Short mmCIF file of C-alpha atoms in Angstrom, two decimals:
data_model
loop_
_atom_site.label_atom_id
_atom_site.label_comp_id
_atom_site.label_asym_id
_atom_site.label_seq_id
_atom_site.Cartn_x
_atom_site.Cartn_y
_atom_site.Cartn_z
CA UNK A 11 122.70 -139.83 -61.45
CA UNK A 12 118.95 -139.60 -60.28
CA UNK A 13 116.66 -142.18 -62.15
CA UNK A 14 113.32 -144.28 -61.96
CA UNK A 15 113.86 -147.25 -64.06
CA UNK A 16 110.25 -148.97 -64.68
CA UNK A 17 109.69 -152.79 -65.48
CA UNK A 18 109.38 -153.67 -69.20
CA UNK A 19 105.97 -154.04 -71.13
CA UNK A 20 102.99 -155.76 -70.60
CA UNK A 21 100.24 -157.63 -71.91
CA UNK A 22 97.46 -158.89 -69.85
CA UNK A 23 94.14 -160.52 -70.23
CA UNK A 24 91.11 -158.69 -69.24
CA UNK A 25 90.00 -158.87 -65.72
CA UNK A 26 93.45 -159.66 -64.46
CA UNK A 27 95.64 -157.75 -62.52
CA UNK A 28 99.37 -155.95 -63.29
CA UNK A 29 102.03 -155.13 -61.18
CA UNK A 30 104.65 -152.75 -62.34
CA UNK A 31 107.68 -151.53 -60.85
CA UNK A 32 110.05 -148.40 -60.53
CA UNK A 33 113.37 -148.74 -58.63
CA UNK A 34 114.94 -145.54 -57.54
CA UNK A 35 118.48 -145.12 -57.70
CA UNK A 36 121.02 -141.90 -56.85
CA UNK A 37 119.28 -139.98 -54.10
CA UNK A 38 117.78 -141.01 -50.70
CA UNK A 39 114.77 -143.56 -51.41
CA UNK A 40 112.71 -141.88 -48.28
CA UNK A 41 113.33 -138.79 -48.64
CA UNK A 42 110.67 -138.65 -52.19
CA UNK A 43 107.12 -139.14 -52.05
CA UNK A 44 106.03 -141.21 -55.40
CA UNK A 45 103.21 -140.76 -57.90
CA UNK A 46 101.85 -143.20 -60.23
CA UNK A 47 100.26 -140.81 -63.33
CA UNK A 48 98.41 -142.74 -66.24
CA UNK A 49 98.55 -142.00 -69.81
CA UNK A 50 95.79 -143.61 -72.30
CA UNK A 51 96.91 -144.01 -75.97
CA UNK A 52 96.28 -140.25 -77.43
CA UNK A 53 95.23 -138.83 -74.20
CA UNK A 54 96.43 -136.68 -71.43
CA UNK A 55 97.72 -137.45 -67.92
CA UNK A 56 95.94 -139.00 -65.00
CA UNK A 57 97.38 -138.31 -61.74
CA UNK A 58 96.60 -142.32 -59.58
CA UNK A 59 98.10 -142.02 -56.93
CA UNK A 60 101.21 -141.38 -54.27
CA UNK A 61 103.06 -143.31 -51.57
CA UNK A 62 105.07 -142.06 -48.72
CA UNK A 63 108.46 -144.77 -49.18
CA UNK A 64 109.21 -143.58 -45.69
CA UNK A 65 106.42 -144.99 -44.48
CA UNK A 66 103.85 -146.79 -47.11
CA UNK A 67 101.31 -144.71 -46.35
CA UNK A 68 98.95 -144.11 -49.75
CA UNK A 69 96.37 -141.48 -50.89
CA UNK A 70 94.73 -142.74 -54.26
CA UNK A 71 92.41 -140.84 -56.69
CA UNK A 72 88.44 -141.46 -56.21
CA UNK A 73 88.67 -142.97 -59.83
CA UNK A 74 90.91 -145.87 -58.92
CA UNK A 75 90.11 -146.57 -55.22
CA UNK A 76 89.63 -149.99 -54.30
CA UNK A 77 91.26 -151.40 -57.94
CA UNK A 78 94.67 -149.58 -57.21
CA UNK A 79 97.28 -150.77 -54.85
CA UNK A 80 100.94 -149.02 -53.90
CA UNK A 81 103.40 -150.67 -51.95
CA UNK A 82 107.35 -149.86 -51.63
CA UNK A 83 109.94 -151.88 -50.34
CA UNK A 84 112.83 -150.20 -48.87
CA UNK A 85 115.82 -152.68 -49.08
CA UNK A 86 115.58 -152.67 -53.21
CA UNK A 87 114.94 -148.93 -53.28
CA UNK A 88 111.80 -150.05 -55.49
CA UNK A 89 107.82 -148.50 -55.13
CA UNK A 90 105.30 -150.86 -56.96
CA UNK A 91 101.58 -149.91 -58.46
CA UNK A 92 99.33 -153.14 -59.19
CA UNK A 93 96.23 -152.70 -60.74
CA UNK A 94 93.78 -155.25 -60.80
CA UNK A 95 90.25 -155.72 -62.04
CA UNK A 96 92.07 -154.61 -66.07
CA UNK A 97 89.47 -153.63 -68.78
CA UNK A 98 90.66 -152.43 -71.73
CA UNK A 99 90.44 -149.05 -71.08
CA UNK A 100 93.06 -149.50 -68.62
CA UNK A 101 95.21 -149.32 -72.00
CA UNK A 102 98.02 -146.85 -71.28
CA UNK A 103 101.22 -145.89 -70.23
CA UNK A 104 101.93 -145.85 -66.91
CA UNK A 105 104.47 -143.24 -65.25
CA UNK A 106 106.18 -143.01 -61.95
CA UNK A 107 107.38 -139.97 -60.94
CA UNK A 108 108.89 -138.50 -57.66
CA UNK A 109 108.17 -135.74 -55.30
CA UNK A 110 110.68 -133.91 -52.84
CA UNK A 111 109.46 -134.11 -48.75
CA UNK A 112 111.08 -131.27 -47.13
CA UNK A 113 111.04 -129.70 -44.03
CA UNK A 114 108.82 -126.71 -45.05
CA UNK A 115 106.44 -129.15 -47.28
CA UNK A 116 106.41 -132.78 -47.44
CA UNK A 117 105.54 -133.57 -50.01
CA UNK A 118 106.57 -130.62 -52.72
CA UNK A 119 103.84 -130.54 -54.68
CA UNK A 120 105.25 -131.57 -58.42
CA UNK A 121 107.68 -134.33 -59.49
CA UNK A 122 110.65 -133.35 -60.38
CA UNK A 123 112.00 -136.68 -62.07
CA UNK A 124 110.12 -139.25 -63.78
CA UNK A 125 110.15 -142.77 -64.98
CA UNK A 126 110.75 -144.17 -68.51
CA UNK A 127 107.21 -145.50 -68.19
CA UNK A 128 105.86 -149.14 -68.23
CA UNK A 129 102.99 -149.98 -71.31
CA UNK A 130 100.12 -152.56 -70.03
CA UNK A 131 98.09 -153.31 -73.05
CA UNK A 132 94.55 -155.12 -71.98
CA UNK A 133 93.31 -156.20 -75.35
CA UNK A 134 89.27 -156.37 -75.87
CA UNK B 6 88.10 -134.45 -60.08
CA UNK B 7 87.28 -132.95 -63.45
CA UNK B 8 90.79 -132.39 -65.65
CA UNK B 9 91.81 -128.62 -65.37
CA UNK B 10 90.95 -126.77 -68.85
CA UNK B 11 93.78 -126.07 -71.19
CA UNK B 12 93.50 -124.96 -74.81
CA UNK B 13 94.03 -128.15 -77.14
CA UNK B 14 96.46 -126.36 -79.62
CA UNK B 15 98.56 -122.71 -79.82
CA UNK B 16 100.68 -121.93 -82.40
CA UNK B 17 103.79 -119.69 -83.11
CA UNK B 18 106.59 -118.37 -85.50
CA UNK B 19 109.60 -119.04 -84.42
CA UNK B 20 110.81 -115.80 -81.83
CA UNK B 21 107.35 -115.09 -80.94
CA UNK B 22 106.04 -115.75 -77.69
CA UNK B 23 103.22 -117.84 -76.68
CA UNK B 24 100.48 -118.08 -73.74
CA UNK B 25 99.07 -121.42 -72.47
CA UNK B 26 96.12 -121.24 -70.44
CA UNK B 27 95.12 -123.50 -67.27
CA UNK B 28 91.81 -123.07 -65.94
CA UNK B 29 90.36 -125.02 -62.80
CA UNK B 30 88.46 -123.96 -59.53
CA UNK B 31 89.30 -122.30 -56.04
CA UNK B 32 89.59 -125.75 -54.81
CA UNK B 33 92.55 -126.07 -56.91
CA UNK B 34 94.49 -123.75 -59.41
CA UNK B 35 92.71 -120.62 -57.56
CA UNK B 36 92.91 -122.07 -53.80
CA UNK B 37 96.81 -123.16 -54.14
CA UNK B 38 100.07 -121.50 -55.43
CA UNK B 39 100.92 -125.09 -56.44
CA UNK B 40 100.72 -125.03 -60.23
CA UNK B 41 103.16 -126.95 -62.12
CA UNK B 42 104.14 -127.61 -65.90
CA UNK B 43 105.63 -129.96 -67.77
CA UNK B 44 106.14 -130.57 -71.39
CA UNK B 45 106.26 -134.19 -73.24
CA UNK B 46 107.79 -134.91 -76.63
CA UNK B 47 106.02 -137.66 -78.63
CA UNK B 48 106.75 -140.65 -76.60
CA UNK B 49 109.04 -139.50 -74.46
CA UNK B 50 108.07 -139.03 -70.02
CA UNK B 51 107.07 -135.41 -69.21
CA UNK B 52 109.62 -133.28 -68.06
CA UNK B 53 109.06 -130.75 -65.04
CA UNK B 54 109.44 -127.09 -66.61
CA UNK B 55 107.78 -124.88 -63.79
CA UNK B 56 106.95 -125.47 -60.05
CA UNK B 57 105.21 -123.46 -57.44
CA UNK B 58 103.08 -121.69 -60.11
CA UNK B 59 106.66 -119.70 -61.39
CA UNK B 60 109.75 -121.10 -60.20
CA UNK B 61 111.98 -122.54 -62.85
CA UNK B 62 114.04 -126.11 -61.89
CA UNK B 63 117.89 -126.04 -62.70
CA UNK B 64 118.30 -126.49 -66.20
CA UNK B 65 115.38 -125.45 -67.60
CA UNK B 66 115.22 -122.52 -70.01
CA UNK B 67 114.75 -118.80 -68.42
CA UNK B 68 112.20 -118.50 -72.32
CA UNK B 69 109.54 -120.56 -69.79
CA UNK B 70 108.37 -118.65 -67.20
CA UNK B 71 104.82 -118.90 -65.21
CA UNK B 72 102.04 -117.06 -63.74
CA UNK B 73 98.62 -117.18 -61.96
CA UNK B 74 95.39 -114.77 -62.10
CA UNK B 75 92.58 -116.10 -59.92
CA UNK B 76 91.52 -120.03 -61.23
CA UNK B 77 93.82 -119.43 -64.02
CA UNK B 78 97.25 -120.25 -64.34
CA UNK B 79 99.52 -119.70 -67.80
CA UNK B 80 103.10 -121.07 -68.91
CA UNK B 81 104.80 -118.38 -71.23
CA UNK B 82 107.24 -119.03 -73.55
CA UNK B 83 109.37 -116.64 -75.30
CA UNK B 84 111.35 -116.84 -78.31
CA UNK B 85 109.56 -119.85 -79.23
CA UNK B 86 112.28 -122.42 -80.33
CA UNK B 87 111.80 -125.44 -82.99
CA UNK B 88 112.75 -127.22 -79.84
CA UNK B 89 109.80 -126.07 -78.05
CA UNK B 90 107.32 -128.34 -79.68
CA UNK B 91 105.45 -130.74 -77.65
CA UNK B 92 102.22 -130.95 -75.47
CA UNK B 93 102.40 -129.03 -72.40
CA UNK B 94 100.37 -129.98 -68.96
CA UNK B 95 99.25 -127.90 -66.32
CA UNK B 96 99.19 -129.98 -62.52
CA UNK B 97 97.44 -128.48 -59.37
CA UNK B 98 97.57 -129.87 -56.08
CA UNK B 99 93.50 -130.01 -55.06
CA UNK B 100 91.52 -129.30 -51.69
CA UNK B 101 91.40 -133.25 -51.36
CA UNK B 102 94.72 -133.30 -50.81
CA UNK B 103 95.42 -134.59 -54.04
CA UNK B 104 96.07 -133.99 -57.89
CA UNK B 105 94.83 -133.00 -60.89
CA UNK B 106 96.17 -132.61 -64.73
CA UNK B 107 95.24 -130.15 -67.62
CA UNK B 108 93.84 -131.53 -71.11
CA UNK B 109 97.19 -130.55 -72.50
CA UNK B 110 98.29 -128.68 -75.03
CA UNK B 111 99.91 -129.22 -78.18
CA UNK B 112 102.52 -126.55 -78.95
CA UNK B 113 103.08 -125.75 -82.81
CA UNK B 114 106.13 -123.91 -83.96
CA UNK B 115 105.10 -122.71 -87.24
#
């Protein structure tokens, strides 16, 4: 069956940087743009980002430009979001999530299937 | 990017129906018929419940249907189920070529 499965939990000191993970499995890994969408404690969603696996190309949001980072590599069917520069606002739950490329538009524009999500807790 | 406007709570009996708005720009809800939903139990990943402003994924509940007026979009759902509790987001696909969330709504079945 289709899934995302993130990496686990993590804690990290302020100022450093996190990496988390989301490997793909059931469907073709190229064929799905992915998203990286942010989710503070209490709050809504924050759309971050989205990388082409096909290709690694990247389009991030104004807000995290030049502190976010998406890379994918194809032989582990795995996309990977590192944020660096962490503040504790940076607090949240962090979601992949998946969008179709098809012929007609590439990429459909909503995601279909989503990761469990990965916590990074910065404490102050 | 400001966050699209949605209504912070709504409220139904169960049966009744219930309207959740999503308000944004022409550079995004208005300009685009690429509104989505998706609803999120407490600690649980959102789940995809409308695409392409009305369209309905495989699976998901013909009670949750979709519409769009100008810069506002709004997720319907009928027969409001206990089931049906959660927060609800609105997405648009933006003039910068790329996204944008509602405030989200909680959803109260009374």
């Amino acid at each position: 069956q289709v899934q995302l499965v993130q990496s686990g939990a993590e804690v990290k000191k302020p100022g450093a940087s996190v990496k988390v993970s989301c490997k793909a499995s059931g469907y073709t890994f190229t064929s799905y743009y992915m998203h990286w969408v942010r989710q503070a404690p209490g709050q809504g969603l924050e759309w971050m980002g989205i990388i082409n696996p096909s290709g690694g190309s990247t389009s991030y949001a104004q807000k995290f430009q030049g502190r976010v980072t998406m890379t994918r590599d194809t032989s582990t069917s795995t996309v990977y979001m590192e944020l660096s520069s962490l503040r504790s606002e940076d607090t949240a739950v962090f979601y992949c999530a998946r969008s179709y490329c098809s012929s007609s538009s590439c990429p459909r524009k909503y995601m279909d299937v989503w990761g469990q999500g990965t916590t990074v807790t910065v404490p102050s | 990017q400001s966050a699209l406007t949605q209504p912070a709570s709504v409220s139904g009996s169960p049966g009744q129906s219930i309207t959740i708005s999503c308000t944004g720009t022409s550079s995004d809800v208005g300009g685009y018929n690429f509104v989505s939903w998706y609803q999120q139990h407490p600690g649980k990943a959102p789940k995809l419940m409308i695409y392409d402003v009305s369209n309905r994924p495989s699976g998901v509940s013909n009670r949750f249907s979709g519409s769009k007026s100008g810069n506002t979009a709004s997720l319907i759902i009928s027969g409001l189920q206990a089931e049906d509790e959660a927060d609800y987001y609105c997405s648009s696909y933006t003039s910068s070529s790329t996204y944008v969330f509602g405030t989200g709504t909680k959803v109260t079945v009374l």
